[in-house]
Coordinates of C-alpha atoms in Angstrom, one line a residue:
M10 CA -39.7 43.6 -26.5
D11 CA -37.8 43.4 -23.2
Y12 CA -37.0 39.9 -22.0
T13 CA -35.1 40.9 -18.9
P14 CA -37.7 39.2 -16.6
F15 CA -36.4 35.9 -17.9
S16 CA -32.9 36.6 -16.6
Y17 CA -33.4 34.7 -13.3
V18 CA -33.9 31.5 -15.2
T19 CA -30.2 31.3 -16.2
A20 CA -28.7 33.3 -13.3
E21 CA -26.2 31.8 -10.9
K22 CA -28.8 31.3 -8.1
A23 CA -31.6 30.2 -10.5
D24 CA -32.9 27.6 -8.1
L25 CA -33.4 30.2 -5.3
Y26 CA -35.1 32.7 -7.7
R27 CA -37.5 30.0 -8.9
Q28 CA -38.4 29.1 -5.4
V29 CA -39.1 32.8 -4.5
M30 CA -41.2 33.3 -7.7
R31 CA -43.2 30.1 -7.0
A32 CA -43.9 31.4 -3.5
F33 CA -45.5 34.5 -5.0
V34 CA -47.5 32.5 -7.6
E35 CA -48.7 30.2 -4.8
A36 CA -49.7 33.1 -2.6
K37 CA -51.6 34.8 -5.4
S38 CA -53.5 31.5 -6.0
H39 CA -54.7 32.0 -2.4
F40 CA -55.6 35.6 -3.0
L41 CA -52.6 37.0 -1.1
V42 CA -51.1 39.9 -3.1
H43 CA -48.4 41.3 -0.9
L44 CA -45.7 39.3 0.8
R45 CA -43.0 40.5 3.3
P46 CA -39.5 39.0 3.3
E47 CA -40.4 37.0 6.4
D48 CA -43.4 35.5 4.6
V49 CA -41.2 34.4 1.7
Q50 CA -38.6 33.0 4.1
Q51 CA -41.3 31.0 5.9
Q52 CA -42.3 29.3 2.7
L53 CA -38.7 28.6 1.6
G54 CA -37.8 26.9 4.9
A55 CA -34.2 27.0 6.0
T56 CA -33.0 29.9 3.8
E57 CA -31.6 32.8 5.7
L58 CA -33.5 36.1 5.7
A59 CA -30.6 38.1 4.3
T60 CA -30.4 35.7 1.3
V61 CA -34.1 36.0 0.7
Q62 CA -33.9 39.8 0.9
A63 CA -31.1 39.9 -1.6
A64 CA -33.0 37.6 -4.0
L65 CA -36.1 39.9 -3.7
T66 CA -34.1 43.0 -4.4
Q67 CA -32.6 41.4 -7.6
L68 CA -36.0 40.2 -8.8
V69 CA -37.2 43.8 -8.4
T70 CA -34.3 45.0 -10.6
W71 CA -35.2 42.4 -13.3
G72 CA -38.9 43.5 -13.2
N73 CA -40.4 40.3 -11.8
L74 CA -41.5 41.9 -8.5
D75 CA -42.7 45.3 -7.4
A76 CA -41.6 46.8 -4.0
E77 CA -43.6 49.2 -1.9
R78 CA -42.8 50.9 1.4
D79 CA -44.3 48.9 4.3
N80 CA -45.4 51.9 6.4
A81 CA -47.7 49.8 8.5
R82 CA -44.6 48.5 10.4
V83 CA -43.0 51.9 10.9
T84 CA -43.1 52.6 14.6
S85 CA -39.9 54.8 14.9
V86 CA -37.6 57.0 12.9
E87 CA -35.1 54.2 12.6
D88 CA -37.8 52.0 11.1
Y89 CA -38.6 54.7 8.5
Y90 CA -35.0 55.0 7.4
R91 CA -34.5 51.2 7.3
A92 CA -36.9 51.2 4.3
L93 CA -39.0 48.1 5.0
Y94 CA -40.8 46.8 1.9
V95 CA -43.6 44.5 0.9
Y96 CA -43.4 42.8 -2.5
Q97 CA -45.9 41.7 -5.1
I98 CA -45.5 39.8 -8.4
T99 CA -45.7 41.9 -11.6
R100 CA -47.5 41.0 -14.8
Q101 CA -44.1 40.3 -16.5
G102 CA -43.1 38.0 -13.6
E103 CA -46.4 36.2 -13.7
A104 CA -46.1 35.7 -17.4
V105 CA -42.6 34.2 -17.1
E106 CA -43.7 31.8 -14.4
A107 CA -46.7 30.7 -16.5
A108 CA -44.4 30.2 -19.5
L109 CA -42.0 28.1 -17.4
T110 CA -44.8 26.0 -15.9
T111 CA -46.1 25.3 -19.4
Y112 CA -42.6 24.4 -20.5
D113 CA -42.1 21.9 -17.6
Q114 CA -45.6 20.4 -18.3
E115 CA -44.9 19.9 -21.9
L116 CA -41.5 18.2 -21.3
G117 CA -43.0 15.9 -18.7
R118 CA -46.2 15.1 -20.7
R119 CA -46.6 11.5 -21.5
G120 CA -49.6 11.8 -23.8
A121 CA -52.3 9.3 -24.4
L122 CA -54.3 7.6 -27.2
Q123 CA -57.8 8.8 -26.3
S124 CA -60.5 6.4 -27.4
V125 CA -63.0 8.4 -25.3
A126 CA -62.2 11.5 -27.4
L127 CA -63.2 9.6 -30.6
E128 CA -66.6 8.9 -29.1
D129 CA -66.9 12.6 -28.1
I130 CA -66.1 13.7 -31.6
R131 CA -68.7 11.4 -33.0
A132 CA -71.3 12.6 -30.6
R133 CA -70.7 16.2 -31.3
L134 CA -70.6 15.7 -35.1
R135 CA -74.0 13.9 -34.9
A136 CA -75.4 16.8 -32.9
L137 CA -74.0 19.3 -35.4
L138 CA -75.5 17.3 -38.3
L139 CA -78.9 17.2 -36.6
L140 CA -78.6 21.0 -35.9
A141 CA -77.5 21.7 -39.5
R142 CA -80.6 19.9 -40.8
S143 CA -83.0 22.0 -38.8
E144 CA -84.6 25.0 -40.5
A145 CA -83.3 27.6 -38.0
P146 CA -80.1 26.4 -36.2
D147 CA -79.6 28.1 -32.8
A148 CA -76.4 30.2 -32.9
T149 CA -75.6 29.6 -29.3
Q150 CA -75.8 25.9 -29.6
S151 CA -73.8 26.0 -32.8
Q152 CA -70.9 27.9 -31.2
L153 CA -70.9 25.7 -28.1
L154 CA -70.8 22.5 -30.1
L155 CA -68.1 23.8 -32.4
R156 CA -66.1 25.1 -29.5
D157 CA -66.4 21.7 -27.7
L158 CA -65.5 19.9 -30.9
A159 CA -62.4 22.0 -31.5
G160 CA -61.3 21.5 -27.9
V161 CA -61.8 17.7 -27.9
F162 CA -60.1 17.3 -31.3
S163 CA -57.1 19.6 -30.3
D164 CA -56.7 17.5 -27.1
L165 CA -56.8 14.2 -29.1
A166 CA -54.3 15.4 -31.7
E167 CA -51.8 16.8 -29.1
N168 CA -52.0 13.8 -26.8
A169 CA -51.5 11.4 -29.7
R170 CA -48.4 13.4 -30.8
A171 CA -47.0 13.5 -27.3
F172 CA -47.7 9.7 -26.8
M173 CA -45.9 8.7 -30.0
T174 CA -43.0 11.0 -29.2
G175 CA -42.7 9.6 -25.7
L176 CA -43.1 6.0 -27.0
N177 CA -40.1 6.5 -29.4
R178 CA -38.0 7.8 -26.5
S179 CA -39.1 4.9 -24.4
L180 CA -38.1 2.4 -27.1
E181 CA -34.6 3.9 -27.1
S182 CA -34.2 3.8 -23.3
Q183 CA -35.9 0.5 -22.4
D184 CA -33.3 -1.8 -24.1
S185 CA -31.1 -2.0 -21.1
D186 CA -33.5 -3.8 -18.6
A187 CA -34.9 -6.9 -20.4
D188 CA -37.4 -7.8 -17.7
A189 CA -38.8 -4.3 -17.4
F190 CA -39.0 -3.9 -21.2
L191 CA -40.9 -7.2 -21.7
L192 CA -43.5 -6.1 -19.1
Y193 CA -43.7 -2.7 -20.7
K194 CA -44.1 -4.3 -24.1
E195 CA -47.1 -6.3 -23.1
R196 CA -48.9 -3.2 -21.7
V197 CA -48.1 -0.9 -24.6
I198 CA -49.0 -3.4 -27.3
G199 CA -52.4 -4.1 -25.7
Y200 CA -53.0 -0.4 -25.2
I201 CA -52.1 0.4 -28.9
E202 CA -54.2 -2.4 -30.2
R203 CA -57.3 -1.3 -28.3
F204 CA -56.9 2.3 -29.6
L205 CA -56.3 1.1 -33.2
G206 CA -59.5 -0.9 -33.1
D207 CA -61.4 2.1 -31.8
L208 CA -59.8 4.4 -34.3
T209 CA -60.5 2.1 -37.2
T210 CA -64.1 1.7 -36.2
A211 CA -64.7 5.4 -35.5
S212 CA -62.8 6.8 -38.5
G213 CA -65.4 5.5 -41.0
E214 CA -68.3 7.0 -39.2
I215 CA -66.5 10.3 -38.5
A216 CA -65.5 10.6 -42.2
E217 CA -69.1 10.1 -43.3
L218 CA -70.4 12.6 -40.8
I219 CA -67.9 15.2 -42.0
R220 CA -69.0 14.5 -45.6
A221 CA -72.6 14.8 -44.7
L222 CA -71.9 18.2 -42.9
E223 CA -70.1 19.4 -46.0
G224 CA -73.2 18.5 -48.1
D225 CA -71.2 16.7 -50.8
G226 CA -69.0 13.7 -49.9
N227 CA -67.4 13.6 -53.3
K228 CA -66.4 17.3 -53.4
D229 CA -64.0 19.3 -51.4
S230 CA -65.7 21.6 -48.9
K231 CA -64.2 24.7 -50.6
D232 CA -65.8 23.6 -53.9
S233 CA -69.1 23.0 -52.3
K234 CA -69.2 26.3 -50.5
D235 CA -68.2 28.3 -53.6
R236 CA -71.1 27.1 -55.6
K237 CA -73.6 29.9 -56.0
G238 CA -76.7 29.5 -53.8
D239 CA -75.4 26.2 -52.3
E240 CA -73.8 26.8 -48.9
A241 CA -72.6 23.7 -47.1
P242 CA -74.4 22.9 -43.9
V243 CA -71.2 23.2 -41.8
D244 CA -70.4 26.6 -43.4
R245 CA -73.7 28.0 -42.0
L246 CA -72.8 26.8 -38.5
L247 CA -69.3 28.2 -38.8
R248 CA -70.7 31.5 -40.0
Q249 CA -73.1 31.6 -37.0
A250 CA -70.2 31.0 -34.6
A251 CA -68.1 33.7 -36.2
E252 CA -71.0 36.2 -36.1
R253 CA -71.7 35.4 -32.4
E254 CA -68.0 36.2 -31.6
L255 CA -68.5 39.8 -32.8
A256 CA -71.1 40.4 -30.2
D257 CA -68.7 39.4 -27.4
L258 CA -65.9 41.8 -28.3
A259 CA -65.0 44.1 -25.5
P260 CA -65.7 47.9 -25.8
G261 CA -63.0 49.6 -27.8
E262 CA -62.4 46.4 -29.9
S263 CA -65.9 46.0 -31.4
P264 CA -65.7 48.0 -34.6
D265 CA -68.6 50.2 -35.7
D266 CA -67.3 50.8 -39.2
G267 CA -68.6 48.4 -41.8
E268 CA -65.2 47.7 -43.3
E269 CA -63.6 47.1 -39.9
R270 CA -66.5 44.8 -38.9
A271 CA -66.1 42.8 -42.1
R272 CA -62.4 42.4 -41.4
A273 CA -63.1 41.2 -37.8
F274 CA -65.7 38.7 -39.1
A275 CA -63.2 37.5 -41.8
E276 CA -60.6 36.8 -39.1
A277 CA -63.1 34.9 -36.9
W278 CA -64.3 33.0 -40.0
R279 CA -60.8 31.9 -40.9
R280 CA -60.1 30.7 -37.4
W281 CA -63.3 28.6 -37.2
H282 CA -62.8 27.3 -40.7
G283 CA -59.2 26.4 -39.9
H284 CA -60.5 24.3 -37.0
W285 CA -62.8 22.5 -39.3
D286 CA -60.1 22.0 -42.0
G287 CA -57.8 20.5 -39.3
L288 CA -60.5 18.0 -38.3
R289 CA -61.2 17.2 -42.0
A290 CA -57.5 16.6 -42.7
W291 CA -57.4 14.2 -39.8
F292 CA -60.1 11.8 -41.1
L293 CA -60.3 12.4 -44.8
D294 CA -57.7 11.8 -47.5
R295 CA -56.8 14.6 -49.9
P296 CA -55.0 14.5 -53.3
G297 CA -51.4 13.8 -52.5
R298 CA -51.9 13.7 -48.7
Q299 CA -53.1 10.9 -46.5
A300 CA -55.4 11.5 -43.5
Q301 CA -53.7 12.1 -40.2
A302 CA -55.6 9.2 -38.7
R303 CA -54.2 6.9 -41.3
L304 CA -50.7 8.1 -40.6
L305 CA -51.3 7.7 -36.9
R306 CA -52.3 4.1 -37.5
S307 CA -49.2 3.5 -39.6
S308 CA -47.0 5.1 -36.9
A309 CA -48.6 3.0 -34.2
R310 CA -48.2 -0.2 -36.2
R311 CA -44.5 0.6 -36.8
A312 CA -44.1 1.1 -33.0
V313 CA -45.6 -2.4 -32.4
T314 CA -43.2 -3.8 -35.0
Q315 CA -40.3 -2.2 -33.3
L316 CA -41.4 -3.5 -30.0
L317 CA -41.6 -7.1 -31.4
E318 CA -38.2 -6.7 -33.1
M319 CA -36.6 -5.6 -29.8
V320 CA -38.3 -8.6 -28.1
A321 CA -36.7 -10.9 -30.7
R322 CA -33.3 -9.4 -30.1
L323 CA -33.7 -9.9 -26.3
N324 CA -34.7 -13.5 -26.9
E325 CA -31.7 -14.0 -29.1
R326 CA -29.4 -12.7 -26.3
R327 CA -31.2 -14.9 -23.7
M328 CA -30.6 -18.0 -25.9
A329 CA -26.8 -17.1 -25.9
R330 CA -26.8 -16.4 -29.6
S331 CA -24.0 -14.2 -30.9
D332 CA -24.5 -10.5 -31.5
R333 CA -22.2 -8.0 -33.0
S334 CA -20.5 -7.0 -29.7
A335 CA -19.9 -10.7 -28.9
D336 CA -18.4 -11.2 -32.4
F337 CA -16.0 -8.3 -31.9
R338 CA -14.9 -9.6 -28.5
T339 CA -14.3 -13.1 -29.9
L340 CA -12.3 -11.6 -32.8
A341 CA -10.2 -9.5 -30.4
R342 CA -9.4 -12.7 -28.5
W343 CA -8.3 -14.4 -31.8
F344 CA -6.0 -11.5 -32.6
L345 CA -4.4 -11.8 -29.2
E346 CA -3.8 -15.5 -29.8
C347 CA -2.0 -14.9 -33.1
Q348 CA 1.7 -16.0 -33.0
D349 CA 3.0 -13.3 -35.3
D350 CA 2.0 -10.4 -37.6
G351 CA 1.6 -12.8 -40.6
E352 CA -1.2 -14.7 -38.8
A353 CA -2.8 -11.4 -37.7
H354 CA -2.8 -10.1 -41.3
R355 CA -4.3 -13.3 -42.6
L356 CA -7.0 -13.2 -39.9
W357 CA -7.7 -9.6 -40.8
R358 CA -8.2 -10.4 -44.5
T359 CA -10.3 -13.4 -43.7
A360 CA -12.6 -11.5 -41.3
F361 CA -13.1 -8.3 -43.2
G362 CA -12.1 -9.0 -46.8
L363 CA -10.5 -5.6 -47.1
T364 CA -7.7 -6.7 -49.5
P365 CA -5.9 -4.0 -51.4
A366 CA -7.6 -2.9 -54.6
R367 CA -5.5 -3.4 -57.8
H368 CA -7.5 -1.2 -60.1
L369 CA -10.0 1.7 -60.3
V370 CA -12.1 0.6 -63.2
I371 CA -11.6 -1.6 -66.3
D372 CA -12.8 -1.4 -69.9
A373 CA -14.1 -4.2 -72.1
E374 CA -10.7 -5.0 -73.6
T375 CA -9.0 -5.3 -70.2
S376 CA -11.9 -7.5 -68.9
E377 CA -11.5 -9.9 -71.9
R378 CA -7.8 -10.1 -71.4
W379 CA -8.2 -10.9 -67.7
Q380 CA -10.7 -13.6 -68.5
E381 CA -8.2 -15.2 -70.9
E382 CA -5.3 -14.8 -68.5
P383 CA -6.7 -14.5 -64.9
V384 CA -4.6 -12.5 -62.4
P385 CA -4.6 -13.9 -58.8
A386 CA -5.8 -11.4 -56.2
S387 CA -2.5 -11.9 -54.3
T388 CA -0.5 -10.5 -57.2
P389 CA 1.4 -7.3 -56.0
W390 CA 1.0 -4.0 -57.9
A391 CA 4.5 -4.1 -59.2
E392 CA 4.0 -7.5 -60.8
A393 CA 0.5 -7.0 -62.1
P394 CA -0.1 -6.2 -65.8
G395 CA -0.7 -2.5 -66.6
M396 CA -4.0 -1.0 -67.6
Q397 CA -5.1 1.9 -69.7
V398 CA -6.4 5.0 -67.8
Q399 CA -8.4 7.7 -69.6
P400 CA -6.8 11.1 -69.9
R401 CA -9.7 12.8 -68.1
L402 CA -9.2 10.5 -65.1
R403 CA -5.5 11.1 -65.0
A404 CA -5.9 14.9 -65.3
T405 CA -8.9 15.5 -63.1
G406 CA -9.3 12.4 -61.0
S407 CA -12.9 11.9 -62.2
Y408 CA -14.6 10.4 -65.2
Q409 CA -17.4 13.0 -64.9
K410 CA -17.2 16.0 -67.2
A411 CA -17.1 19.3 -65.3
G412 CA -20.2 21.4 -65.7
P413 CA -23.4 22.7 -63.9
P414 CA -25.4 20.2 -61.8
P415 CA -28.4 18.7 -63.5
K416 CA -31.7 20.6 -63.2
L417 CA -34.3 19.5 -60.7
Q418 CA -37.1 17.7 -62.3
S419 CA -40.7 18.5 -61.5
R420 CA -42.6 15.4 -60.3
A421 CA -46.0 17.1 -60.3
R422 CA -47.1 15.0 -63.3
E423 CA -46.1 11.8 -61.6
R424 CA -47.8 12.8 -58.3
E425 CA -51.0 13.7 -60.3
L426 CA -50.9 10.3 -62.0
L427 CA -50.4 8.5 -58.6
A428 CA -53.3 10.4 -57.0
R429 CA -55.5 9.5 -60.0
Q430 CA -54.5 5.8 -59.7
L431 CA -55.2 5.9 -56.0
A432 CA -58.6 7.5 -56.6
E433 CA -59.4 4.8 -59.3
E434 CA -58.4 2.0 -56.9
A435 CA -60.5 3.5 -54.1
H436 CA -63.5 3.8 -56.5
A437 CA -63.0 0.2 -57.7
A438 CA -62.8 -1.0 -54.1
R439 CA -66.1 0.8 -53.2
A440 CA -67.8 -0.6 -56.3
A441 CA -66.7 -4.1 -55.2
R442 CA -68.1 -3.6 -51.7
R443 CA -71.4 -2.4 -53.1
Q444 CA -71.6 -5.4 -55.4
L445 CA -71.1 -7.8 -52.5
V446 CA -73.3 -6.0 -50.0
T447 CA -76.3 -5.2 -52.3
R448 CA -76.6 -8.8 -53.6
G449 CA -77.7 -9.9 -50.2
A450 CA -77.0 -13.5 -50.9
E451 CA -77.5 -16.0 -48.1
R452 CA -75.1 -18.6 -49.5
L453 CA -71.8 -18.6 -51.5
S454 CA -73.6 -20.7 -54.1
E455 CA -76.1 -17.9 -54.6
L456 CA -73.5 -15.2 -55.5
G457 CA -73.5 -16.1 -59.2
E458 CA -70.8 -14.5 -61.4
L459 CA -68.5 -11.8 -60.0
D460 CA -66.2 -9.4 -61.7
D461 CA -62.5 -9.3 -60.8
G462 CA -62.6 -6.7 -58.1
A463 CA -65.6 -8.2 -56.2
F464 CA -64.0 -11.7 -56.5
R465 CA -60.7 -10.5 -55.0
L466 CA -62.5 -8.7 -52.2
L467 CA -64.5 -11.9 -51.5
L468 CA -61.3 -14.0 -51.4
N469 CA -59.8 -11.6 -48.9
L470 CA -62.9 -11.7 -46.7
L471 CA -63.1 -15.5 -46.8
G472 CA -59.4 -15.7 -46.0
D473 CA -59.8 -13.4 -42.9
A474 CA -62.9 -15.3 -41.8
L475 CA -61.4 -18.7 -42.2
A476 CA -58.2 -17.7 -40.5
A477 CA -60.2 -16.5 -37.5
S478 CA -62.3 -19.7 -37.4
Q479 CA -62.1 -21.9 -34.3
G480 CA -63.1 -25.1 -36.2
D481 CA -64.4 -26.4 -39.5
D482 CA -68.1 -26.5 -38.2
A483 CA -68.0 -23.3 -36.1
P484 CA -69.5 -20.1 -37.4
V485 CA -67.2 -17.1 -37.4
T486 CA -67.6 -13.3 -37.5
T487 CA -64.8 -11.0 -38.4
T488 CA -64.2 -7.4 -39.5
T489 CA -61.9 -6.1 -42.2
A490 CA -58.7 -4.3 -41.2
D491 CA -60.2 -0.9 -42.1
G492 CA -63.3 -1.5 -40.1
G493 CA -65.6 -1.0 -43.2
L494 CA -67.1 -4.5 -43.6
R495 CA -68.2 -7.3 -41.3
I496 CA -68.6 -10.8 -42.6
T497 CA -70.3 -13.7 -40.9
L498 CA -69.7 -17.3 -42.2
S499 CA -71.7 -20.3 -41.1
P500 CA -70.7 -23.7 -42.6
L501 CA -73.6 -25.7 -44.1
G502 CA -72.1 -29.1 -43.9
P503 CA -69.1 -31.0 -45.4
E504 CA -71.3 -32.4 -48.2
S505 CA -72.4 -29.0 -49.4
S506 CA -70.8 -27.4 -52.5
A507 CA -70.6 -23.9 -54.0
T508 CA -69.2 -22.6 -57.3
I509 CA -68.3 -19.0 -57.9
S510 CA -67.9 -18.0 -61.5
T511 CA -65.5 -15.3 -62.7
A512 CA -63.9 -14.3 -66.0
A513 CA -60.7 -16.1 -65.1
G514 CA -62.5 -19.4 -64.2
D515 CA -64.6 -21.1 -61.5
L516 CA -63.9 -21.5 -57.8
T517 CA -65.5 -24.6 -56.2
G518 CA -65.5 -25.4 -52.5
R519 CA -67.6 -25.9 -49.5
D520 CA -70.8 -23.9 -49.2
Y521 CA -71.3 -21.4 -46.4
R522 CA -74.1 -19.2 -45.2
L523 CA -72.9 -15.6 -45.8
E524 CA -73.7 -12.3 -44.3
I525 CA -71.8 -9.1 -45.3
L526 CA -72.6 -5.8 -43.5
D527 CA -71.2 -2.3 -44.5
L528 CA -70.4 -0.8 -41.1
E529 CA -69.8 2.7 -42.4
E530 CA -73.2 3.1 -43.9
S531 CA -75.0 1.4 -41.0
A532 CA -73.2 3.7 -38.5
L533 CA -74.1 6.8 -40.4
E534 CA -77.8 5.7 -40.6
E535 CA -78.0 5.0 -36.9
G536 CA -75.8 8.0 -35.7
P537 CA -78.0 11.1 -36.1

């Protein structure tokens, strides 16, 4: 492929060429196809006509512009031989400008954490689930919903990536201006916290909607669609969208042969299923891989931590506490104040502790002898007792025996074990949630005996609720960090008492009126 049309980007007069090309792009946006040199000069401003003409001629040579004889202005033989031209942008030149515009936009993109996109994804998934449950889903509506869902999700993922990348660059550059950074920190932390709250709340419902569309929340979508006679609801919608694309192929591209048509359908099916797999990977964990939404939450929390650490460093500087650069400046002043080289050497040893080493390694016999007869660290090499050195160290300079490097070990077994442990922990956590939610107890004293998992979960819930309480007698409502459960505690009085029995013993304390709500299940029931 010929990339000559890109030559003007790195040419000596690249700025002039870019201005000329942008003039043609701007003119085409106003439905002006041909431009004369005078028209280009008028858009460029103070540039001389001869300079513009030379730039146009060079761009024609590179293939960015086409030149045609301007016979409309020929009024004499001299005009004919002067070869007046009009110019228009070529397909190659237009493609280069589009690529450069995209390049500039991507470099300047700030990105965003789009809470609105999360609500759009939920709304479209609800509509898809309602459509999938109908007896005869409409193919047009299926394709439109899937196309909108893919566009919204792609925009959400790309903007989140651009925002985190830009945030990392900002953290590196904001350290110089303390006041501006502190103001920036307040806005960014509030912005991230709002998005994390929306993401935590929305992720549970989106995950449940995805499982419902796949027809089996406990199986992978590929497993569910491969079972004979049991196609997942979302697969039927994806198939409709892929089939509808075949009807829109232009003449000459729409295959009449059955094999070619099957190949075109398979390509469209892979593309639509790839969009769905990307959405699934964003909100559902897979063996050995966490969901992208979970990774985004971790990355955002790390960014908040970095912001707080930078604020702490700034506060330390404001309180005139010493930092590394100040320590080195102080040490340099001390070196200048030394009276002679002896004092400078003693200061060096005291500050850095880089005293000369008297040995490479010792064996047990040498260690015992040194313990019986300690050798001061100030003893010179010439006066220190000798030590035994192994022949291999003396011959090769290394204790290690020469040979091939050790073989790489496969960690597949350990990864499988870790994935199984994570699955078991997740299953135990869900069982503990169900145990607390299904009991429907109104008081702590009515819970009865709990197993270890449910008791630990209850302690965490009580700890979060009591930490958020405004007073001993004030009711409090709080939500778990993952947005899955909401607990409401109302104190019953200082004289009340409750006892919770477990296998490890009994927990006794003040009694509370208790309400635990599973937000994921309630959101799924209310959504479609």
